[in-house]
Amino acid sequence: MISSADRIYLDNNATTVLDRRVAEFMSRAISVDHLSTLGFNPASQHQEGRTARRCVEDARDGILSALKCRTKGMESDRLIWTSGGTEANNLALFGLAQQHPGAVIVSAIEHPSILESAKKLAMHPSQRVRILPVDSHGIVRLDILEQWLHDDHQLGQPVSLISVMVANNETGVLQPIEEVIKLGHRYGALVHSDAVQAIGKIPLSFALMNVDALTLTAHKIHGPIGIGALILRGSLTMEPQLYGGFQQLGLRPGTESSLLTTTFQEALRIALLQQSTTANQMRQLRQNFEVQLQNELPDIVIHGAAVERLPHTSSIGFPGCDRQAVQMALDMAGIACSTGSACASGSSQPSHVLAAMQVSDELLQGSLRFSLSRFTTAEEIDEAVKRIAASVRKLKRQQLFSFSTSNPTIG
Amino acid sequence: MISSADRIYLDNNATTVLDRRVAEFMSRAISVDHLSTLGFNPASQHQEGRTARRCVEDARDGILSALKCRTKGMESDRLIWTSGGTEANNLALFGLAQQHPGAVIVSAIEHPSILESAKKLAMHPSQRVRILPVDSHGIVRLDILEQWLHDDHQLGQPVSLISVMVANNETGVLQPIEEVIKLGHRYGALVHSDAVQAIGKIPLSFALMNVDALTLTAHKIHGPIGIGALILRGSLTMEPQLYGGFQQLGLRPGTESSLLTTTFQEALRIALLQQSTTANQMRQLRQNFEVQLQNELPDIVIHGAAVERLPHTSSIGFPGCDRQAVQMALDMAGIACSTGSACASGSSQPSHVLAAMQVSDELLQGSLRFSLSRFTTAEEIDEAVKRIAASVRKLKRQQLFSFSTSNPTIG
């Protein structure tokens, strides 16, 4: 039974908490002994170092296999460990653009780590960067992408790199990434995709997608914060963004952590164990959430509801509400949710994703993101709906009151 | 009692294993509950996020205080979390050089993450970078530094940034960092220092040093791999090297890990608890190690022995030996040591540090690094000396034999 004092965590797109099994895996790894096998430097040549190296390489192979990458032969795909999604996205954008000169296209709904990197890239006078718009459902405009690829090709200034995410982190809307990749490749462009929110939620095959680079991070799949990866297709070359030792073929120097890398692999292994079951379960709960909330508050708008979305993400506009006031009221009522990407918090700007979808200003001001995990329960969803409905109604009454007192008609 | 089957770990400058108390701290932090307080996103606005934020900020303040940084007032020093020493060194060099244009000087004995970054910087046509030589003891040449600073100032092309480490990672030789800083500041240059190996081994005060930027990492002080920091003086500005969210004032975006940051602080707290006691203990053991080894093998040369060194590092030349053969033989004999920086392993080049000290070619080919920790015991040292002496003698006999058979005088 959930009590009114219990908190309900619906901000799993900001971060997920450690899966209990992942936490136990980590604890075991660090508590084996004072001289744990996981504690050594994988770059060291001695036995201790080689053991750590094996852990790191097994984790690398494990993730590559789990995501159906090519792990054999000359054209094996490569996984580069990073400190997380932000670093992997930076590495992809700068590393590929620097090695493969040409125009760059990123979608308007990318994570700040892609959009801000693209802005930085565009500061080079010779670098052309364009922002691909989305339609009102939040899906990238393939027609415009094709037009741009075609025009640039005709101009003799071909596009060398496209970055479009697998699914959006705010709305959950799936992007037509296969089509983006086919189009890109037809015109000789590389395609990078940020799969941070999609991994573990929908089936993904690196080889089938035929993508050139893919960003992952552990902490969105109930793994630890501080470890992510960029997967690179076959023998694709890129410029490193850090300089130093020989680690990871010099593409990303710095001591690799066998603890974090093996834990990342374990988190992914668990996330994929029953992916379709947990996805269906989350989709059902999200459906209950949205339907019940619409019953309670008929004027709400669910962004991207008409198209395919990740099963656990719900972006909702509360007309006439201020998103920050609602978020704070819900926090007081024991519900953790967000006004957009946690990486964009601190910003008082409304969501760039919803703005790109041309959502009306009223809805833009009043939109919040609710994101479930495989640990979210039906009871939590029912209780969350009650609390949200009550909080929003209360806020609206207060607004009405403050409006009527601050604008007295009888004076 | 140490048995002949027990391994002896003398490569603590590559990495230290987790202190048992640090491992327990980490385990407690991740096992509190499925919804651990440390598991949330510190950038989130809700209660869970604010709790994680407090952990991260407390850890930040804790480290700043422990290193005697200014933590109050308008000119408070700032700590920027990074993924480790390599990223912190890159951030310092590129971030400061980009924001403060001018010539850059780095010492010849810096870690690859400084030297390779300096090389990369030097690829900009307008960027002057010079490598400051060291004397035969491995100490940076202050006279040359002053000459360069003076000359460049006269030329109207002043030096803007100097990077000299507190103590060398291969020889342990302490650098005259206070003098470097005074000289640098006299000519208007900023001074960055890599303190990765010095922290926890010798007393360090950021404020007293009056350094502008300092690099730290957790895994050299029995903390986890994957977390480091750059401390920046007061309101010093720099260019970020990653782009994305608003974390860390935008200077280093990416989700901060409360688990790794608080564990880093705990590792530093423990390292500083009895620093002088453990330093004296390591210094005594190192003394026993070197004296005994010289008794056994009178022709060995201890690099930097005539000057002040970190208490736990011993760089030893075995004349007539091949360092890789010795390292492998010692590994077989149960001793973990290294031929230089772990970050430079994979390189077949001899140590750039000893080369800069103009060590003879014969010694350069036969030099190894042994590094102790506060957990190294007197018994381990005694046993290590025996094994090293036996291994080196055996190698020399084999060489002699292979020499006499491959160069037959009777034929």
PDB file of C-alpha atoms in Angstrom, chain B residues 206-393:
ATOM      1  CA  PHE B 206      46.154  25.636  -2.500  1.00  0.00           C
ATOM      2  CA  ALA B 207      46.023  29.078  -0.918  1.00  0.00           C
ATOM      3  CA  LEU B 208      49.642  29.039   0.298  1.00  0.00           C
ATOM      4  CA  MET B 209      50.921  27.743  -3.037  1.00  0.00           C
ATOM      5  CA  ASN B 210      48.983  30.559  -4.675  1.00  0.00           C
ATOM      6  CA  VAL B 211      48.608  28.336  -7.733  1.00  0.00           C
ATOM      7  CA  ASP B 212      45.976  29.175 -10.348  1.00  0.00           C
ATOM      8  CA  ALA B 213      44.803  25.663 -11.178  1.00  0.00           C
ATOM      9  CA  LEU B 214      45.465  22.252  -9.681  1.00  0.00           C
ATOM     10  CA  THR B 215      44.712  18.744 -10.987  1.00  0.00           C
ATOM     11  CA  LEU B 216      43.613  15.928  -8.658  1.00  0.00           C
ATOM     12  CA  THR B 217      42.363  12.400  -9.117  1.00  0.00           C
ATOM     13  CA  ALA B 218      40.782   9.929  -6.698  1.00  0.00           C
ATOM     14  CA  HIS B 219      42.384   6.688  -7.817  1.00  0.00           C
ATOM     15  CA  LYS B 220      45.901   7.614  -6.702  1.00  0.00           C
ATOM     16  CA  ILE B 221      44.686   8.054  -3.113  1.00  0.00           C
ATOM     17  CA  HIS B 222      42.848   4.740  -2.732  1.00  0.00           C
ATOM     18  CA  GLY B 223      39.631   6.162  -4.187  1.00  0.00           C
ATOM     19  CA  PRO B 224      37.753   4.994  -7.286  1.00  0.00           C
ATOM     20  CA  ILE B 225      38.884   5.338 -10.912  1.00  0.00           C
ATOM     21  CA  GLY B 226      36.631   7.659 -12.906  1.00  0.00           C
ATOM     22  CA  ILE B 227      36.542  10.830 -10.819  1.00  0.00           C
ATOM     23  CA  GLY B 228      39.005  13.704 -10.700  1.00  0.00           C
ATOM     24  CA  ALA B 229      38.916  17.451 -10.360  1.00  0.00           C
ATOM     25  CA  LEU B 230      40.424  20.698 -11.480  1.00  0.00           C
ATOM     26  CA  ILE B 231      40.571  23.395  -8.818  1.00  0.00           C
ATOM     27  CA  LEU B 232      40.497  26.914 -10.201  1.00  0.00           C
ATOM     28  CA  ARG B 233      41.598  30.005  -8.299  1.00  0.00           C
ATOM     29  CA  GLY B 234      38.884  32.514  -7.421  1.00  0.00           C
ATOM     30  CA  SER B 235      37.201  34.099 -10.382  1.00  0.00           C
ATOM     31  CA  LEU B 236      39.626  32.781 -12.969  1.00  0.00           C
ATOM     32  CA  THR B 237      37.853  32.229 -16.271  1.00  0.00           C
ATOM     33  CA  MET B 238      38.370  29.414 -18.749  1.00  0.00           C
ATOM     34  CA  GLU B 239      36.850  27.901 -21.876  1.00  0.00           C
ATOM     35  CA  PRO B 240      34.856  24.731 -21.273  1.00  0.00           C
ATOM     36  CA  GLN B 241      35.993  21.693 -23.272  1.00  0.00           C
ATOM     37  CA  LEU B 242      32.620  19.944 -23.209  1.00  0.00           C
ATOM     38  CA  TYR B 243      29.343  21.522 -24.276  1.00  0.00           C
ATOM     39  CA  GLY B 244      25.872  20.729 -23.064  1.00  0.00           C
ATOM     40  CA  GLY B 245      23.944  21.394 -19.879  1.00  0.00           C
ATOM     41  CA  PHE B 246      24.280  23.999 -17.157  1.00  0.00           C
ATOM     42  CA  GLN B 247      26.172  21.759 -14.737  1.00  0.00           C
ATOM     43  CA  GLN B 248      29.233  23.215 -13.014  1.00  0.00           C
ATOM     44  CA  LEU B 249      28.478  26.716 -14.337  1.00  0.00           C
ATOM     45  CA  GLY B 250      28.650  25.307 -17.858  1.00  0.00           C
ATOM     46  CA  LEU B 251      32.403  24.833 -17.386  1.00  0.00           C
ATOM     47  CA  ARG B 252      32.013  21.053 -17.432  1.00  0.00           C
ATOM     48  CA  PRO B 253      28.526  19.866 -18.387  1.00  0.00           C
ATOM     49  CA  GLY B 254      27.369  16.285 -17.830  1.00  0.00           C
ATOM     50  CA  THR B 255      25.497  14.651 -14.961  1.00  0.00           C
ATOM     51  CA  GLU B 256      27.517  14.742 -11.748  1.00  0.00           C
ATOM     52  CA  SER B 257      27.764  11.539  -9.733  1.00  0.00           C
ATOM     53  CA  SER B 258      27.074  11.984  -6.046  1.00  0.00           C
ATOM     54  CA  LEU B 259      28.425   8.468  -5.477  1.00  0.00           C
ATOM     55  CA  LEU B 260      31.800   9.143  -7.083  1.00  0.00           C
ATOM     56  CA  THR B 261      32.209  12.688  -5.777  1.00  0.00           C
ATOM     57  CA  THR B 262      31.402  11.834  -2.158  1.00  0.00           C
ATOM     58  CA  THR B 263      33.636   8.755  -2.354  1.00  0.00           C
ATOM     59  CA  PHE B 264      36.462  10.932  -3.708  1.00  0.00           C
ATOM     60  CA  GLN B 265      36.051  13.268  -0.757  1.00  0.00           C
ATOM     61  CA  GLU B 266      36.042  10.341   1.670  1.00  0.00           C
ATOM     62  CA  ALA B 267      39.216   8.930   0.094  1.00  0.00           C
ATOM     63  CA  LEU B 268      40.921  12.316   0.441  1.00  0.00           C
ATOM     64  CA  ARG B 269      39.708  12.737   4.016  1.00  0.00           C
ATOM     65  CA  ILE B 270      41.200   9.377   4.968  1.00  0.00           C
ATOM     66  CA  ALA B 271      44.420  10.055   3.033  1.00  0.00           C
ATOM     67  CA  LEU B 272      44.929  13.297   4.938  1.00  0.00           C
ATOM     68  CA  LEU B 273      43.994  11.860   8.344  1.00  0.00           C
ATOM     69  CA  GLN B 274      47.484  10.668   9.178  1.00  0.00           C
ATOM     70  CA  GLN B 275      49.348  11.973   6.199  1.00  0.00           C
ATOM     71  CA  SER B 276      52.633  12.755   7.926  1.00  0.00           C
ATOM     72  CA  THR B 277      52.645   9.419   9.760  1.00  0.00           C
ATOM     73  CA  THR B 278      51.953   7.379   6.649  1.00  0.00           C
ATOM     74  CA  ALA B 279      54.420   9.488   4.633  1.00  0.00           C
ATOM     75  CA  ASN B 280      57.166   8.822   7.177  1.00  0.00           C
ATOM     76  CA  GLN B 281      56.335   5.144   7.173  1.00  0.00           C
ATOM     77  CA  MET B 282      56.502   4.971   3.371  1.00  0.00           C
ATOM     78  CA  ARG B 283      59.721   6.989   3.342  1.00  0.00           C
ATOM     79  CA  GLN B 284      61.309   4.561   5.803  1.00  0.00           C
ATOM     80  CA  LEU B 285      60.212   1.547   3.776  1.00  0.00           C
ATOM     81  CA  ARG B 286      61.451   3.111   0.558  1.00  0.00           C
ATOM     82  CA  GLN B 287      64.791   3.761   2.290  1.00  0.00           C
ATOM     83  CA  ASN B 288      64.988   0.099   3.362  1.00  0.00           C
ATOM     84  CA  PHE B 289      64.066  -0.940  -0.157  1.00  0.00           C
ATOM     85  CA  GLU B 290      66.735   1.153  -1.842  1.00  0.00           C
ATOM     86  CA  VAL B 291      69.514   0.436   0.670  1.00  0.00           C
ATOM     87  CA  GLN B 292      68.892  -3.312   0.649  1.00  0.00           C
ATOM     88  CA  LEU B 293      68.639  -3.395  -3.104  1.00  0.00           C
ATOM     89  CA  GLN B 294      71.927  -1.501  -3.433  1.00  0.00           C
ATOM     90  CA  ASN B 295      73.544  -4.004  -1.092  1.00  0.00           C
ATOM     91  CA  GLU B 296      72.339  -6.831  -3.290  1.00  0.00           C
ATOM     92  CA  LEU B 297      72.957  -5.128  -6.628  1.00  0.00           C
ATOM     93  CA  PRO B 298      75.668  -2.498  -6.088  1.00  0.00           C
ATOM     94  CA  ASP B 299      75.573  -1.158  -9.655  1.00  0.00           C
ATOM     95  CA  ILE B 300      71.955   0.057  -9.621  1.00  0.00           C
ATOM     96  CA  VAL B 301      71.256   3.776  -9.919  1.00  0.00           C
ATOM     97  CA  ILE B 302      68.426   5.487  -8.066  1.00  0.00           C
ATOM     98  CA  HIS B 303      67.135   8.354 -10.148  1.00  0.00           C
ATOM     99  CA  GLY B 304      66.638  11.597  -8.265  1.00  0.00           C
ATOM    100  CA  ALA B 305      68.105  10.122  -5.088  1.00  0.00           C
ATOM    101  CA  ALA B 306      70.121  13.272  -4.355  1.00  0.00           C
ATOM    102  CA  VAL B 307      67.082  15.534  -4.209  1.00  0.00           C
ATOM    103  CA  GLU B 308      63.752  15.665  -2.408  1.00  0.00           C
ATOM    104  CA  ARG B 309      61.267  13.090  -3.614  1.00  0.00           C
ATOM    105  CA  LEU B 310      57.767  11.919  -2.823  1.00  0.00           C
ATOM    106  CA  PRO B 311      58.103   9.364  -0.011  1.00  0.00           C
ATOM    107  CA  HIS B 312      56.742   6.378  -1.900  1.00  0.00           C
ATOM    108  CA  THR B 313      58.374   6.426  -5.341  1.00  0.00           C
ATOM    109  CA  SER B 314      61.608   4.790  -6.421  1.00  0.00           C
ATOM    110  CA  SER B 315      62.880   4.903  -9.991  1.00  0.00           C
ATOM    111  CA  ILE B 316      65.764   2.506 -10.402  1.00  0.00           C
ATOM    112  CA  GLY B 317      68.168   1.878 -13.246  1.00  0.00           C
ATOM    113  CA  PHE B 318      69.559  -1.659 -13.625  1.00  0.00           C
ATOM    114  CA  PRO B 319      72.619  -1.262 -15.860  1.00  0.00           C
ATOM    115  CA  GLY B 320      72.821  -3.763 -18.673  1.00  0.00           C
ATOM    116  CA  CYS B 321      69.219  -4.887 -18.249  1.00  0.00           C
ATOM    117  CA  ASP B 322      66.236  -4.539 -20.539  1.00  0.00           C
ATOM    118  CA  ARG B 323      63.434  -2.875 -18.565  1.00  0.00           C
ATOM    119  CA  GLN B 324      60.688  -4.898 -20.253  1.00  0.00           C
ATOM    120  CA  ALA B 325      62.479  -8.170 -19.592  1.00  0.00           C
ATOM    121  CA  VAL B 326      62.954  -7.192 -15.936  1.00  0.00           C
ATOM    122  CA  GLN B 327      59.346  -6.085 -15.596  1.00  0.00           C
ATOM    123  CA  MET B 328      58.117  -9.397 -17.019  1.00  0.00           C
ATOM    124  CA  ALA B 329      60.517 -11.444 -14.895  1.00  0.00           C
ATOM    125  CA  LEU B 330      59.363  -9.576 -11.779  1.00  0.00           C
ATOM    126  CA  ASP B 331      55.730 -10.083 -12.729  1.00  0.00           C
ATOM    127  CA  MET B 332      56.466 -13.831 -12.961  1.00  0.00           C
ATOM    128  CA  ALA B 333      58.155 -13.575  -9.564  1.00  0.00           C
ATOM    129  CA  GLY B 334      55.017 -11.966  -8.117  1.00  0.00           C
ATOM    130  CA  ILE B 335      56.021  -8.321  -8.123  1.00  0.00           C
ATOM    131  CA  ALA B 336      53.921  -5.697  -9.875  1.00  0.00           C
ATOM    132  CA  CYS B 337      55.958  -2.688 -10.977  1.00  0.00           C
ATOM    133  CA  SER B 338      56.183  -0.659 -14.163  1.00  0.00           C
ATOM    134  CA  THR B 339      58.505   0.668 -16.812  1.00  0.00           C
ATOM    135  CA  GLY B 340      57.049   4.161 -16.505  1.00  0.00           C
ATOM    136  CA  SER B 341      53.652   5.813 -16.556  1.00  0.00           C
ATOM    137  CA  ALA B 342      50.824   3.324 -17.110  1.00  0.00           C
ATOM    138  CA  CYS B 343      49.374   5.889 -19.491  1.00  0.00           C
ATOM    139  CA  ALA B 344      52.514   5.522 -21.610  1.00  0.00           C
ATOM    140  CA  SER B 345      52.420   1.738 -21.611  1.00  0.00           C
ATOM    141  CA  GLY B 346      51.875   0.253 -25.003  1.00  0.00           C
ATOM    142  CA  SER B 347      54.676   2.556 -26.034  1.00  0.00           C
ATOM    143  CA  SER B 348      57.972   0.850 -26.657  1.00  0.00           C
ATOM    144  CA  GLN B 349      59.750   4.148 -26.080  1.00  0.00           C
ATOM    145  CA  PRO B 350      61.812   4.491 -22.929  1.00  0.00           C
ATOM    146  CA  SER B 351      60.738   6.994 -20.272  1.00  0.00           C
ATOM    147  CA  HIS B 352      60.541  10.593 -21.518  1.00  0.00           C
ATOM    148  CA  VAL B 353      61.191  11.668 -17.932  1.00  0.00           C
ATOM    149  CA  LEU B 354      64.537   9.892 -17.632  1.00  0.00           C
ATOM    150  CA  ALA B 355      65.422  10.946 -21.192  1.00  0.00           C
ATOM    151  CA  ALA B 356      64.822  14.577 -20.176  1.00  0.00           C
ATOM    152  CA  MET B 357      67.196  14.001 -17.239  1.00  0.00           C
ATOM    153  CA  GLN B 358      69.829  12.929 -19.775  1.00  0.00           C
ATOM    154  CA  VAL B 359      70.174   9.541 -18.150  1.00  0.00           C
ATOM    155  CA  SER B 360      72.657   7.398 -20.122  1.00  0.00           C
ATOM    156  CA  ASP B 361      71.173   5.202 -22.793  1.00  0.00           C
ATOM    157  CA  GLU B 362      72.158   2.031 -20.943  1.00  0.00           C
ATOM    158  CA  LEU B 363      70.301   3.143 -17.811  1.00  0.00           C
ATOM    159  CA  LEU B 364      67.369   4.439 -19.838  1.00  0.00           C
ATOM    160  CA  GLN B 365      66.914   0.973 -21.311  1.00  0.00           C
ATOM    161  CA  GLY B 366      67.054  -0.668 -17.892  1.00  0.00           C
ATOM    162  CA  SER B 367      64.990   1.574 -15.596  1.00  0.00           C
ATOM    163  CA  LEU B 368      61.873   0.603 -13.668  1.00  0.00           C
ATOM    164  CA  ARG B 369      59.517   2.321 -11.279  1.00  0.00           C
ATOM    165  CA  PHE B 370      58.557   0.906  -7.888  1.00  0.00           C
ATOM    166  CA  SER B 371      55.855   2.745  -5.973  1.00  0.00           C
ATOM    167  CA  LEU B 372      54.623   2.001  -2.464  1.00  0.00           C
ATOM    168  CA  SER B 373      51.363   2.801  -0.715  1.00  0.00           C
ATOM    169  CA  ARG B 374      50.414   3.300   2.895  1.00  0.00           C
ATOM    170  CA  PHE B 375      49.463  -0.378   2.917  1.00  0.00           C
ATOM    171  CA  THR B 376      52.900  -1.639   1.855  1.00  0.00           C
ATOM    172  CA  THR B 377      54.542  -3.612   4.696  1.00  0.00           C
ATOM    173  CA  ALA B 378      58.159  -4.032   5.808  1.00  0.00           C
ATOM    174  CA  GLU B 379      57.846  -7.734   5.102  1.00  0.00           C
ATOM    175  CA  GLU B 380      56.725  -7.067   1.547  1.00  0.00           C
ATOM    176  CA  ILE B 381      59.723  -4.776   1.037  1.00  0.00           C
ATOM    177  CA  ASP B 382      62.187  -7.360   2.375  1.00  0.00           C
ATOM    178  CA  GLU B 383      60.656 -10.052   0.200  1.00  0.00           C
ATOM    179  CA  ALA B 384      60.537  -7.750  -2.837  1.00  0.00           C
ATOM    180  CA  VAL B 385      64.257  -7.013  -2.518  1.00  0.00           C
ATOM    181  CA  LYS B 386      65.044 -10.730  -2.481  1.00  0.00           C
ATOM    182  CA  ARG B 387      62.900 -11.447  -5.509  1.00  0.00           C
ATOM    183  CA  ILE B 388      64.194  -8.461  -7.484  1.00  0.00           C
ATOM    184  CA  ALA B 389      67.838  -9.323  -6.744  1.00  0.00           C
ATOM    185  CA  ALA B 390      67.302 -12.953  -7.728  1.00  0.00           C
ATOM    186  CA  SER B 391      65.407 -12.063 -10.905  1.00  0.00           C
ATOM    187  CA  VAL B 392      67.933  -9.490 -12.061  1.00  0.00           C
ATOM    188  CA  ARG B 393      70.875 -11.849 -11.397  1.00  0.00           C
TER     189      ARG B 393
END
